[in-house]
mmCIF file of C-alpha atoms in Angstrom:
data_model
loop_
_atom_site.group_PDB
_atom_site.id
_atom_site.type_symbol
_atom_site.label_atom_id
_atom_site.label_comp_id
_atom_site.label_asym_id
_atom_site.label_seq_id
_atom_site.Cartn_x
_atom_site.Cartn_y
_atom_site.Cartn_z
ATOM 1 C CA UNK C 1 -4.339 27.957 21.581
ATOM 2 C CA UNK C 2 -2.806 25.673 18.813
ATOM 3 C CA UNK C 3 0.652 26.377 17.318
ATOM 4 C CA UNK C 4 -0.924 26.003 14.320
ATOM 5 C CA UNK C 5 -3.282 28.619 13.372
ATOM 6 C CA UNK C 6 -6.214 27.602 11.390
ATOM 7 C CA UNK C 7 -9.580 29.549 10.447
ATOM 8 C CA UNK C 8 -12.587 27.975 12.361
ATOM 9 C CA UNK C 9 -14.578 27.475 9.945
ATOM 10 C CA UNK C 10 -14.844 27.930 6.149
ATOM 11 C CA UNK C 11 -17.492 27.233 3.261
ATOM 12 C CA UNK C 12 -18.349 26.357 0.063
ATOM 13 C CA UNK C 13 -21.066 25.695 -2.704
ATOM 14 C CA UNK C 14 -20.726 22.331 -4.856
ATOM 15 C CA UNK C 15 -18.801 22.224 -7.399
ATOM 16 C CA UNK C 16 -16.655 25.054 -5.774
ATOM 17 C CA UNK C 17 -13.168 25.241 -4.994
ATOM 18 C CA UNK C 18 -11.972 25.809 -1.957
ATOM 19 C CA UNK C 19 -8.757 26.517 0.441
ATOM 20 C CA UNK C 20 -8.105 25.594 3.918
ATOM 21 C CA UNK C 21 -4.973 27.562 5.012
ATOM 22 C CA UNK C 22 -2.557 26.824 8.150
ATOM 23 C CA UNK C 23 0.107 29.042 9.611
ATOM 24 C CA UNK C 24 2.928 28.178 11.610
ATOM 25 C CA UNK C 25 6.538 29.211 12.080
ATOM 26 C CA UNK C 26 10.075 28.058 11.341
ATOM 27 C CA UNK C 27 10.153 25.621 14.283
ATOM 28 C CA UNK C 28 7.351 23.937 12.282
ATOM 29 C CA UNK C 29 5.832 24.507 8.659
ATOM 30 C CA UNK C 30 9.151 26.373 8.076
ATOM 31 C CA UNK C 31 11.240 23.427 8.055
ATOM 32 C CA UNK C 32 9.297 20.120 8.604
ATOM 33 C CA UNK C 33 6.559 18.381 6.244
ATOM 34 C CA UNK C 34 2.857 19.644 6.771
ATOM 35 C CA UNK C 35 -0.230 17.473 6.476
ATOM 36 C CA UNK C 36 -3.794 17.100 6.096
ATOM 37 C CA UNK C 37 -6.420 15.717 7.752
ATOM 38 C CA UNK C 38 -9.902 14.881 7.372
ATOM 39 C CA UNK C 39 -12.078 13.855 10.292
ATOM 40 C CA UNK C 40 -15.582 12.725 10.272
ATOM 41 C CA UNK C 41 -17.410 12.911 14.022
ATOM 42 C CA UNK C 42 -17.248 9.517 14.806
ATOM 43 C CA UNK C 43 -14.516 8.015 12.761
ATOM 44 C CA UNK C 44 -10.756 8.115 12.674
ATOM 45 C CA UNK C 45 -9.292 11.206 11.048
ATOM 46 C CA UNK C 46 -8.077 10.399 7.436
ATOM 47 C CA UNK C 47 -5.119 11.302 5.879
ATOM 48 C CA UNK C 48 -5.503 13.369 2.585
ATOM 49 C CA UNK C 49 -2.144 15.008 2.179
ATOM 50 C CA UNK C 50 1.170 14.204 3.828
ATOM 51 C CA UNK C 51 5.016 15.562 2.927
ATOM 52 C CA UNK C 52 3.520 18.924 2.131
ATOM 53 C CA UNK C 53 1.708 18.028 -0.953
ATOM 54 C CA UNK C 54 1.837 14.068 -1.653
ATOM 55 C CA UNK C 55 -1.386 12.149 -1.862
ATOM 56 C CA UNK C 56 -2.043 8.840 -0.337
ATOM 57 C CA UNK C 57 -3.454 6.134 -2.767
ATOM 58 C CA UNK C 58 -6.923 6.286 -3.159
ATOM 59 C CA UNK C 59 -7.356 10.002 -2.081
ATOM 60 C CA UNK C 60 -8.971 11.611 -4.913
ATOM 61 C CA UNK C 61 -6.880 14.140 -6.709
ATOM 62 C CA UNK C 62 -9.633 16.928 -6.293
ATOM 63 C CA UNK C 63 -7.195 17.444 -3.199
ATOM 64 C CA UNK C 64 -4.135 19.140 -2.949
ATOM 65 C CA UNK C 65 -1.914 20.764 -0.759
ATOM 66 C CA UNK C 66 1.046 23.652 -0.908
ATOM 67 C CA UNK C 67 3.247 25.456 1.298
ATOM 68 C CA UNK C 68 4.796 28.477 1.004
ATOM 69 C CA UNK C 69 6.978 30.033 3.845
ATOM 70 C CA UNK C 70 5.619 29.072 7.312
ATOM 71 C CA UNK C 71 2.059 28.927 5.819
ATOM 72 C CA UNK C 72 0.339 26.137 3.703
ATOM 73 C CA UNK C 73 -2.574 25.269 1.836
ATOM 74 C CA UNK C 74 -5.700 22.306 1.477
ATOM 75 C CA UNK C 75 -7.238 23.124 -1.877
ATOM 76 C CA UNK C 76 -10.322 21.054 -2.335
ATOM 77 C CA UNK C 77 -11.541 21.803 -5.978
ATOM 78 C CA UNK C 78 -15.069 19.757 -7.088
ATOM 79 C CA UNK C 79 -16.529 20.480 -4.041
ATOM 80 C CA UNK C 80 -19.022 17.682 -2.753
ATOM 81 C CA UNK C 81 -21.444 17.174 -0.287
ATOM 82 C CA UNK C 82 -19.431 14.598 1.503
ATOM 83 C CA UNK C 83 -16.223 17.255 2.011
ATOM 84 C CA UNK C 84 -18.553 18.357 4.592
ATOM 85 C CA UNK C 85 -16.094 17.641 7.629
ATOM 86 C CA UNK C 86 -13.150 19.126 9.985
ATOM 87 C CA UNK C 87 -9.975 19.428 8.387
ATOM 88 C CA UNK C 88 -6.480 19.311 10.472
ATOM 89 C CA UNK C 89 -3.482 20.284 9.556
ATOM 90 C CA UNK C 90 -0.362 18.775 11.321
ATOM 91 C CA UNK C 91 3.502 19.226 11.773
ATOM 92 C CA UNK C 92 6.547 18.271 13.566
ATOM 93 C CA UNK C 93 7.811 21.082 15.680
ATOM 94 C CA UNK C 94 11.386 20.903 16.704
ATOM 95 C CA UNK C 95 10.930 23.529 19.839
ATOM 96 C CA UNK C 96 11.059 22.095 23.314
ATOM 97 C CA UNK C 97 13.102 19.017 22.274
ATOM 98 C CA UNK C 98 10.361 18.401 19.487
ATOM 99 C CA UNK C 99 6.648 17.549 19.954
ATOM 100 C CA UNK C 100 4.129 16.928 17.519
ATOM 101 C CA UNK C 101 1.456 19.752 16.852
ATOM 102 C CA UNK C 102 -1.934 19.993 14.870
ATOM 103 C CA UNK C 103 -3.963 23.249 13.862
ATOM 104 C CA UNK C 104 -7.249 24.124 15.817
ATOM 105 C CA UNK C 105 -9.129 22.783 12.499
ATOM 106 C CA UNK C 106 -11.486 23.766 10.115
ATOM 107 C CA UNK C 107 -15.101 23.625 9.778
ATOM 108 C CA UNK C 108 -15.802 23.260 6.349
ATOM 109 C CA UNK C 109 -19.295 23.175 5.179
ATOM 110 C CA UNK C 110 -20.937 22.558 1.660
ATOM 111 C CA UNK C 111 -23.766 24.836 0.907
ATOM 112 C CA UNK F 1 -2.845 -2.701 8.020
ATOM 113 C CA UNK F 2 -4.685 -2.419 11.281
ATOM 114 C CA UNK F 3 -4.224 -0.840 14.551
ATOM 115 C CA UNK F 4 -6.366 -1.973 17.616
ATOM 116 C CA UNK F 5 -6.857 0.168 20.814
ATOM 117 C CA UNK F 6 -7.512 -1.198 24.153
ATOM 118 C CA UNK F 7 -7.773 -0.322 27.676
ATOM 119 C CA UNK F 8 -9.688 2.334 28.061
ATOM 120 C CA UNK F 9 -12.399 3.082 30.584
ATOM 121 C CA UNK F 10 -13.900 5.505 33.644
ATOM 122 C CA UNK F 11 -11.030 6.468 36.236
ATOM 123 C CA UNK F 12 -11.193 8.402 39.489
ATOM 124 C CA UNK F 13 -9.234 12.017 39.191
ATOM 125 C CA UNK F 14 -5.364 10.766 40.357
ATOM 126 C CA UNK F 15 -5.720 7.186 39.034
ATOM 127 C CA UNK F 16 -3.701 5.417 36.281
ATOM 128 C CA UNK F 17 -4.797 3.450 32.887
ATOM 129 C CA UNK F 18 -2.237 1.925 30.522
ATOM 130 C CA UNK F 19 -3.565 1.788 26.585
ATOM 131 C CA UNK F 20 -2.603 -0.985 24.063
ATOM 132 C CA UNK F 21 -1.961 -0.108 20.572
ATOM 133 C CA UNK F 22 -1.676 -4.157 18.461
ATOM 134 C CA UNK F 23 -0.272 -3.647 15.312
ATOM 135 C CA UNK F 24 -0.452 -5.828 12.193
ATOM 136 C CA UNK F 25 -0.128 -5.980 8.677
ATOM 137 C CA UNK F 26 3.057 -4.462 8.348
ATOM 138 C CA UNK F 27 6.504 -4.609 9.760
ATOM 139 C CA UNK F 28 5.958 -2.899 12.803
ATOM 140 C CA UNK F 29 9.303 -1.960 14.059
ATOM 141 C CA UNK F 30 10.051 -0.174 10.657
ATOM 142 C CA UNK F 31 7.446 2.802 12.161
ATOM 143 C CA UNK F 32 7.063 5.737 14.619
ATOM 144 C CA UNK F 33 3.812 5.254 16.186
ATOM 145 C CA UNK F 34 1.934 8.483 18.233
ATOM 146 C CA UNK F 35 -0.878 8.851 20.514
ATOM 147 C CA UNK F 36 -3.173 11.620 19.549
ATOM 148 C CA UNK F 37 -6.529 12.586 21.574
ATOM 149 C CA UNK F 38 -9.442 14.299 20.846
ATOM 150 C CA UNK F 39 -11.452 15.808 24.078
ATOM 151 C CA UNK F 40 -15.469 16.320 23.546
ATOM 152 C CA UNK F 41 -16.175 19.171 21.666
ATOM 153 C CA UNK F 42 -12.131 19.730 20.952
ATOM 154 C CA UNK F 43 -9.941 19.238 18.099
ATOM 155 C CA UNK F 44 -7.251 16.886 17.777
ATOM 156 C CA UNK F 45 -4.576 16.946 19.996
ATOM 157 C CA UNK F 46 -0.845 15.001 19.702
ATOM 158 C CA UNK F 47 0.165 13.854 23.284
ATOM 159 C CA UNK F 48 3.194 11.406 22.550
ATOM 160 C CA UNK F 49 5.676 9.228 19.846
ATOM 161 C CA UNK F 50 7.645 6.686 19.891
ATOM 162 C CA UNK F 51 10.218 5.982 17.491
ATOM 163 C CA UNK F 52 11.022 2.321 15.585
ATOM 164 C CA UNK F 53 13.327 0.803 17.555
ATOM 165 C CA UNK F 54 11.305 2.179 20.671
ATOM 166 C CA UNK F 55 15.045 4.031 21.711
ATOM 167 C CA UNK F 56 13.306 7.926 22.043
ATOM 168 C CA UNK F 57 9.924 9.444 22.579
ATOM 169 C CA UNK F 58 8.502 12.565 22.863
ATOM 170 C CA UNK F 59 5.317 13.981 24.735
ATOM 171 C CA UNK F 60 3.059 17.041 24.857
ATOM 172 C CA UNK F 61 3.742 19.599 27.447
ATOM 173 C CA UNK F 62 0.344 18.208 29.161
ATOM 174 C CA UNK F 63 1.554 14.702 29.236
ATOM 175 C CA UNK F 64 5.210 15.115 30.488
ATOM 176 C CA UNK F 65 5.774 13.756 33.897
ATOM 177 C CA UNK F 66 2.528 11.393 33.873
ATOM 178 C CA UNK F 67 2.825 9.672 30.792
ATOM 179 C CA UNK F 68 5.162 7.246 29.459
ATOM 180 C CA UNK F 69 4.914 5.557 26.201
ATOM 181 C CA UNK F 70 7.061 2.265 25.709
ATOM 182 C CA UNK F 71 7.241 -0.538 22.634
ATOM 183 C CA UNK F 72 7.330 -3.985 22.555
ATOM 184 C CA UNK F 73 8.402 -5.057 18.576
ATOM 185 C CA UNK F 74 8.147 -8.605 19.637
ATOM 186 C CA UNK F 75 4.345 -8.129 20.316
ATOM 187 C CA UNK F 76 3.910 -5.725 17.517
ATOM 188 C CA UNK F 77 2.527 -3.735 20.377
ATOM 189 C CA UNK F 78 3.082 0.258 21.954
ATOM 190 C CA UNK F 79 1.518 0.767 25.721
ATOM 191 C CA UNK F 80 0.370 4.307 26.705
ATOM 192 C CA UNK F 81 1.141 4.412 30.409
ATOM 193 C CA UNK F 82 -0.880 7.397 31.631
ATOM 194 C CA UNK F 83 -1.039 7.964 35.563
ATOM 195 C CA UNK F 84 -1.916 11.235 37.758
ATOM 196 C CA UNK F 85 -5.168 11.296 35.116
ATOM 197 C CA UNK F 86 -6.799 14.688 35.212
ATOM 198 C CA UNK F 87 -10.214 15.451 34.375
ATOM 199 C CA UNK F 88 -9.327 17.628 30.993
ATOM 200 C CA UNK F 89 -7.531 14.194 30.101
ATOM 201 C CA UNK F 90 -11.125 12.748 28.889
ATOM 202 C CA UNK F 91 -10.922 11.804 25.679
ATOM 203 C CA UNK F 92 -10.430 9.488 22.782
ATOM 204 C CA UNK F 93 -7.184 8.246 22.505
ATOM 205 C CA UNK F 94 -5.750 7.267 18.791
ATOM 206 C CA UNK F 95 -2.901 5.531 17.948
ATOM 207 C CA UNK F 96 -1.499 5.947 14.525
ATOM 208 C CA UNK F 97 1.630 5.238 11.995
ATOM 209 C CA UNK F 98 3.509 7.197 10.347
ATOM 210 C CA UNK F 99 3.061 6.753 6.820
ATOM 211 C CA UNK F 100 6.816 6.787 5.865
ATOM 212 C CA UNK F 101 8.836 4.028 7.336
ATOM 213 C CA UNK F 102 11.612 5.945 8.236
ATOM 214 C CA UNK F 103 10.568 5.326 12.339
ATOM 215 C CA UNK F 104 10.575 8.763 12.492
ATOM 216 C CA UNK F 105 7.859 10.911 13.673
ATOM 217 C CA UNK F 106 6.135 13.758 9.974
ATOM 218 C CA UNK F 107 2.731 13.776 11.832
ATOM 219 C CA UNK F 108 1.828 11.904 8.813
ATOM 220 C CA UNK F 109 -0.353 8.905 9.835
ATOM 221 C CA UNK F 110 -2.298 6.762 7.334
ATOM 222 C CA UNK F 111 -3.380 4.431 9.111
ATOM 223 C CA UNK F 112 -5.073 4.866 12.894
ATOM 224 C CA UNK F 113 -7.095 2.570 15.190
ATOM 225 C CA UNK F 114 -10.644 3.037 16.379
ATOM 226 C CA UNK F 115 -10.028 4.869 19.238
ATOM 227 C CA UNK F 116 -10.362 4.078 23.266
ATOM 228 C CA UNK F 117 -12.333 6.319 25.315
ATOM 229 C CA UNK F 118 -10.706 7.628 28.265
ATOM 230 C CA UNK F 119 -13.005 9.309 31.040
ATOM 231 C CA UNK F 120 -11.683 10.758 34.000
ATOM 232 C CA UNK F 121 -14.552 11.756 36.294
ATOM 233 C CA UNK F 122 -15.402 10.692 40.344
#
């Protein structure tokens, strides 16, 4: 069980928008940046969001992220075929001396 | 900015494997790198960090006592030292930098390498 809780799976028709939430606690989310993954089967997972809501160059702003709380947010607006993937959310935890922690991920598919 | 794996491969149950993670393209000891793993049919999964200067790390409750990550700035390289392998360790193995060049660990990598498969099987 991850210490970041994440729906399995989630979906979406093109054009949509959609949002991928992640809840943690105040060892994690509460206090530490959150960020986003994407991960193609296959491939190396792909940063699209990191310090809670900054976007890497060449990430295209159609994503976004939030936090609120011990909970945050992926908002994919736009929604394309290609978004069709598993999306991660990650955190620093400072329990047990600190460790590194991701959420179970997200299935998203594009209907 | 690349990262290159190596040094994975099929282990007996009990056996030991040290992964490479090369570095290049950017100043190297600047940056936390972590290990994170993905088992078939799992999600991802961090297992351990090292800071910068290569002075503190930190590991996943499943890879305390059996693995020990280490630097080497002058090689621009991290090892993975993983011994008492389990079967549930099968996976690929990722290294990846933090984004922010603190040498801190955000769990906010931008760049990873290819991945190294590690099976543990008789």
């Amino acid at each position: 069980q991850s210490v970041l809780t994440q729906a399995s799976s989630a979906s979406g028709t093109l054009g949509q928008r959609v949002t991928i939430s992640c809840s943690g606690s105040s060892s994690n989310i509460g206090i530490n940046a959150v960020n986003w993954y994407q991960h193609l089967p296959g491939t190396a997972p792909k940063l699209l969001i990191y310090a809670d809501n900054q976007r890497p160059s060449g990430v295209p702003d159609r994503f976004s992220g939030s936090k609120s709380g011990t909970s945050a947010s992926l908002a994919i607006s736009g929604l394309q075929f290609e978004d069709e993937a598993d999306y991660y959310c990650a955190a620093w935890d400072d329990r047990l001396n600190g460790r590194g922690v991701f959420g179970g991920g997200t299935k998203l598919t594009v209907l | 900015v690349q990262l290159v794996e190596s040094g994975g491969g099929l282990v007996q149950p009990g056996g030991s494997l040290r992964l490479s993670c090369a570095g290049s393209g950017f100043t190297f000891s600047t940056y936390a790198i972590s290990w994170v793993r993905q088992a078939p049919g799992k999600g991802l999964e961090w297992v351990s960090d090292i800071n910068g200067s290569g002075g503190r790390t930190h590991y996943a409750d499943v890879a305390k006592g059996r693995f020990t990550l280490s630097r080497d700035n002058s090689k621009n390289t991290v090892y993975l030292q993983m011994d008492s392998l389990r079967a549930e360790d099968t996976a690929v193995y990722y290294c990846a930098k933090e984004v922010i060049g603190s040498g801190y660990s955000y769990l906010g990598f931008d760049s990873w390498g290819q991945g190294t498969l590690v099976t543990v099987s008789s």
